[in-house]
mmCIF file with all atom_site columns, C-alpha atoms in Angstrom:
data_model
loop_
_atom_site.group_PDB
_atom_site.id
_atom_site.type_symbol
_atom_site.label_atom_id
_atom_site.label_alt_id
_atom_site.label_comp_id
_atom_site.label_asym_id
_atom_site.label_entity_id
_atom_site.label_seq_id
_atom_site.pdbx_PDB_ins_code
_atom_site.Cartn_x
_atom_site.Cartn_y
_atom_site.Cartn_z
_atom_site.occupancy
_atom_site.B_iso_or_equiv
_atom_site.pdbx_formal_charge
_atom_site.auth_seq_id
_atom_site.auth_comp_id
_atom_site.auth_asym_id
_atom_site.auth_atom_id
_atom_site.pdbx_PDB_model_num
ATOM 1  C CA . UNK A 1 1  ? 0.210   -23.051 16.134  1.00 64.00 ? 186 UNK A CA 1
ATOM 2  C CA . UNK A 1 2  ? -2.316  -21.970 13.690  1.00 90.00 ? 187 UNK A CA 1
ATOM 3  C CA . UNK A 1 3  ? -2.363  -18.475 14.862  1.00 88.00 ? 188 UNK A CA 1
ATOM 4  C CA . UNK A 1 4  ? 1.229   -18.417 14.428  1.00 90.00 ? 189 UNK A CA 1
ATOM 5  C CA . UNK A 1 5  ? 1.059   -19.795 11.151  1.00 90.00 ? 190 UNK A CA 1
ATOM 6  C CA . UNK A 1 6  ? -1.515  -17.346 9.915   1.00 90.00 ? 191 UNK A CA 1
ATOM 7  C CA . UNK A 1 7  ? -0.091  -14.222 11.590  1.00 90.00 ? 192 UNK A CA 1
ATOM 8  C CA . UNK A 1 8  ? 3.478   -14.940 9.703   1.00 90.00 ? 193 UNK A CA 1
ATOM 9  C CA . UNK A 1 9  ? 1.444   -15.797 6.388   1.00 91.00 ? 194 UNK A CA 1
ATOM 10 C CA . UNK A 1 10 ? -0.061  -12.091 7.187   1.00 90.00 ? 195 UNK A CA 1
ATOM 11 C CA . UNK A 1 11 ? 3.185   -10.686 7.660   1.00 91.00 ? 196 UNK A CA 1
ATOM 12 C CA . UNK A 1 12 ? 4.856   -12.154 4.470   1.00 91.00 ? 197 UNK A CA 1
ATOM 13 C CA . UNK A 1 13 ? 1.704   -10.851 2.808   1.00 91.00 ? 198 UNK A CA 1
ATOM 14 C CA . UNK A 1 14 ? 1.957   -7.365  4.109   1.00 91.00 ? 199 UNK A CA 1
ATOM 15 C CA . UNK A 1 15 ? 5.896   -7.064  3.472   1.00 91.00 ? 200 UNK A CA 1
ATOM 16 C CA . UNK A 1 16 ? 4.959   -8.220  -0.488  1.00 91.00 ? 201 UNK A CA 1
ATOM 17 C CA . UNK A 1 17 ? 2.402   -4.923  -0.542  1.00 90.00 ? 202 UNK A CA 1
ATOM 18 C CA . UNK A 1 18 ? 4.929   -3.140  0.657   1.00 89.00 ? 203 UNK A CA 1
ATOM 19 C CA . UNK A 1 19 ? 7.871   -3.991  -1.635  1.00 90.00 ? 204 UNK A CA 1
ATOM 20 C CA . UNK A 1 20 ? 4.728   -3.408  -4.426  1.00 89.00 ? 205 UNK A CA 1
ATOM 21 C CA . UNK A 1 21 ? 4.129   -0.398  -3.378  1.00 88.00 ? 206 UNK A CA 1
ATOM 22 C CA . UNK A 1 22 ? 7.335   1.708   -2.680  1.00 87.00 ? 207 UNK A CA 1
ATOM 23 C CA . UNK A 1 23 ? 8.014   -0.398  -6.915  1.00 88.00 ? 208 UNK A CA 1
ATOM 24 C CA . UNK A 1 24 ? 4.977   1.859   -7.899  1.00 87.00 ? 209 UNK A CA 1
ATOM 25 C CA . UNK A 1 25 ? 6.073   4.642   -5.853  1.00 84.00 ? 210 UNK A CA 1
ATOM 26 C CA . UNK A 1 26 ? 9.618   4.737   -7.672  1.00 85.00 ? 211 UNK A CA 1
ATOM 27 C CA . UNK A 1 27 ? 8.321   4.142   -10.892 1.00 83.00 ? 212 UNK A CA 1
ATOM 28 C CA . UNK A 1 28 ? 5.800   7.211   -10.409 1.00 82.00 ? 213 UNK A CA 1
ATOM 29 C CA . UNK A 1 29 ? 8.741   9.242   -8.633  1.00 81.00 ? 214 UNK A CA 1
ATOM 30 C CA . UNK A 1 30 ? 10.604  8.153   -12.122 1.00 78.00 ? 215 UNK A CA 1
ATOM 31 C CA . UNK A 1 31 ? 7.603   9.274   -14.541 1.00 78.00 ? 216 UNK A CA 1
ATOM 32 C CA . UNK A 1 32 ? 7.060   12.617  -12.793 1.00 72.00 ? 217 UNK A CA 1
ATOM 33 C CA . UNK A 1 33 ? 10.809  13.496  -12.731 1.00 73.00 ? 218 UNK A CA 1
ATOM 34 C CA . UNK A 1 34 ? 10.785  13.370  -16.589 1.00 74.00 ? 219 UNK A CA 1
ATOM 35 C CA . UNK A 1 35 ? 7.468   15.831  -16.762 1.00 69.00 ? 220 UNK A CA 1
ATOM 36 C CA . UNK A 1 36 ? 8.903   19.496  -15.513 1.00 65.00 ? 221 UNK A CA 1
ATOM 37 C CA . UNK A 1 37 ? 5.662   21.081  -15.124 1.00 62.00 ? 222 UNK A CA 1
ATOM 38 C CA . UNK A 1 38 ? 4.879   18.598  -12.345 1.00 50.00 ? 223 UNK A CA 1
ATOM 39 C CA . UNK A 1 39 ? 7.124   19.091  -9.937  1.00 55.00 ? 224 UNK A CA 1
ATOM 40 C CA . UNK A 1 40 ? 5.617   22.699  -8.098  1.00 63.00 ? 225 UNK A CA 1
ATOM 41 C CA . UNK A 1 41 ? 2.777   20.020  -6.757  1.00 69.00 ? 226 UNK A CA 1
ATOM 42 C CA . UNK A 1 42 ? 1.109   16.401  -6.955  1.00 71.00 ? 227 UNK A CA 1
ATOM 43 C CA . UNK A 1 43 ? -1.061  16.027  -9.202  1.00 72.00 ? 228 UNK A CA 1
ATOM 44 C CA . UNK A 1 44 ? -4.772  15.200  -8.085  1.00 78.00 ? 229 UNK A CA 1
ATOM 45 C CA . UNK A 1 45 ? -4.415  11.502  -9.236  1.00 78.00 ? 230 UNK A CA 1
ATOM 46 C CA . UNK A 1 46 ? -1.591  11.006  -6.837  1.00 80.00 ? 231 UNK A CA 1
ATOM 47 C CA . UNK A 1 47 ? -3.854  12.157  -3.819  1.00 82.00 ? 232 UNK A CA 1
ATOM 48 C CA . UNK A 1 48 ? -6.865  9.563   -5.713  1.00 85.00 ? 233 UNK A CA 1
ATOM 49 C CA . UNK A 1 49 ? -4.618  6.512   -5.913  1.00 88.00 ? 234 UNK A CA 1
ATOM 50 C CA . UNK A 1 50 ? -3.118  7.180   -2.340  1.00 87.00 ? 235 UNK A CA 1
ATOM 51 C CA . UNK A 1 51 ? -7.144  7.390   -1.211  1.00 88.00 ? 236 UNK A CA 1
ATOM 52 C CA . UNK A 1 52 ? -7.160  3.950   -2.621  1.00 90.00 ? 237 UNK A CA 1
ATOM 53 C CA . UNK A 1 53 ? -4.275  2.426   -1.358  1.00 91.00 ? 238 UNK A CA 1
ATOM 54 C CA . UNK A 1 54 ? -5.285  3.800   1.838   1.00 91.00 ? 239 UNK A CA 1
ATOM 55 C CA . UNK A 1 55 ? -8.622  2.406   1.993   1.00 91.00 ? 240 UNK A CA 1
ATOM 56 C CA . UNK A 1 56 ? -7.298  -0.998  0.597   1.00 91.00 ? 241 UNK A CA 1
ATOM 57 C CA . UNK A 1 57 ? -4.769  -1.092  3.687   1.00 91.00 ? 242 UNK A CA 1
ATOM 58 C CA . UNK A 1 58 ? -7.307  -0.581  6.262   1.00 91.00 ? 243 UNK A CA 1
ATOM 59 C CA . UNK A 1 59 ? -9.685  -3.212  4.865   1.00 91.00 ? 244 UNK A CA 1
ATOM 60 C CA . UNK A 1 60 ? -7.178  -5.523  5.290   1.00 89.00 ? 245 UNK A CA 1
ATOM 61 C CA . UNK A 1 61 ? -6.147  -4.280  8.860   1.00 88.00 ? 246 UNK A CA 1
ATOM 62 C CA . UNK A 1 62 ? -9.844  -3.893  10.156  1.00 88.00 ? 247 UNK A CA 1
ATOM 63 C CA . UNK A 1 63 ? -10.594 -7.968  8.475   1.00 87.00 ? 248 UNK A CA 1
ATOM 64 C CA . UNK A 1 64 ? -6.889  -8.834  10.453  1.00 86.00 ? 249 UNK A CA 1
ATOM 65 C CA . UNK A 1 65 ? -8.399  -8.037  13.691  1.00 86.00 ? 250 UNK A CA 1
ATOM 66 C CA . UNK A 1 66 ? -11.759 -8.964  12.934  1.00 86.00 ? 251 UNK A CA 1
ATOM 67 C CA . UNK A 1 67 ? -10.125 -12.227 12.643  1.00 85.00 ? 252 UNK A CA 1
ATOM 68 C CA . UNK A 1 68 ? -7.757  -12.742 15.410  1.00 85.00 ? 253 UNK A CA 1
ATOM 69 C CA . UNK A 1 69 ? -10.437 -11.319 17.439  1.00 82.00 ? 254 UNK A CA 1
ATOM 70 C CA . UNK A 1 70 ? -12.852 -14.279 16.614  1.00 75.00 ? 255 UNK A CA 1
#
């Protein structure tokens, strides 16, 4: 029962970093729609905080297992 319980506590977590994150993503899509000289590419920020966000995810993924494995 406690596994259960703390795998659907992970999954509630993960689904509120999701709905944060596609937020950001809309609000960013929003701010570079109003900035024309941004739209021929991303600017290098965008590949920086998507670095983060990707490192942040697989910290959390790699202590998930580390977890349920012990």
């Amino acid at each position: 029962m406690n596994l259960q319980a703390e795998i659907a506590r992970i999954e509630r977590r993960q689904a509120e970093v999701r709905a944060f994150v596609d937020e950001r993503c809309a609000l960013s899509r929003a701010v570079l729609e109003r900035v024309p000289h941004m739209h021929h590419g991303s600017p290098p920020w965008v590949f920086a905080a998507g670095g983060v966000l990707a490192a942040i995810l697989l910290i959390g993924y790699g202590a998930l297992l580390a977890k349920l494995a012990t």
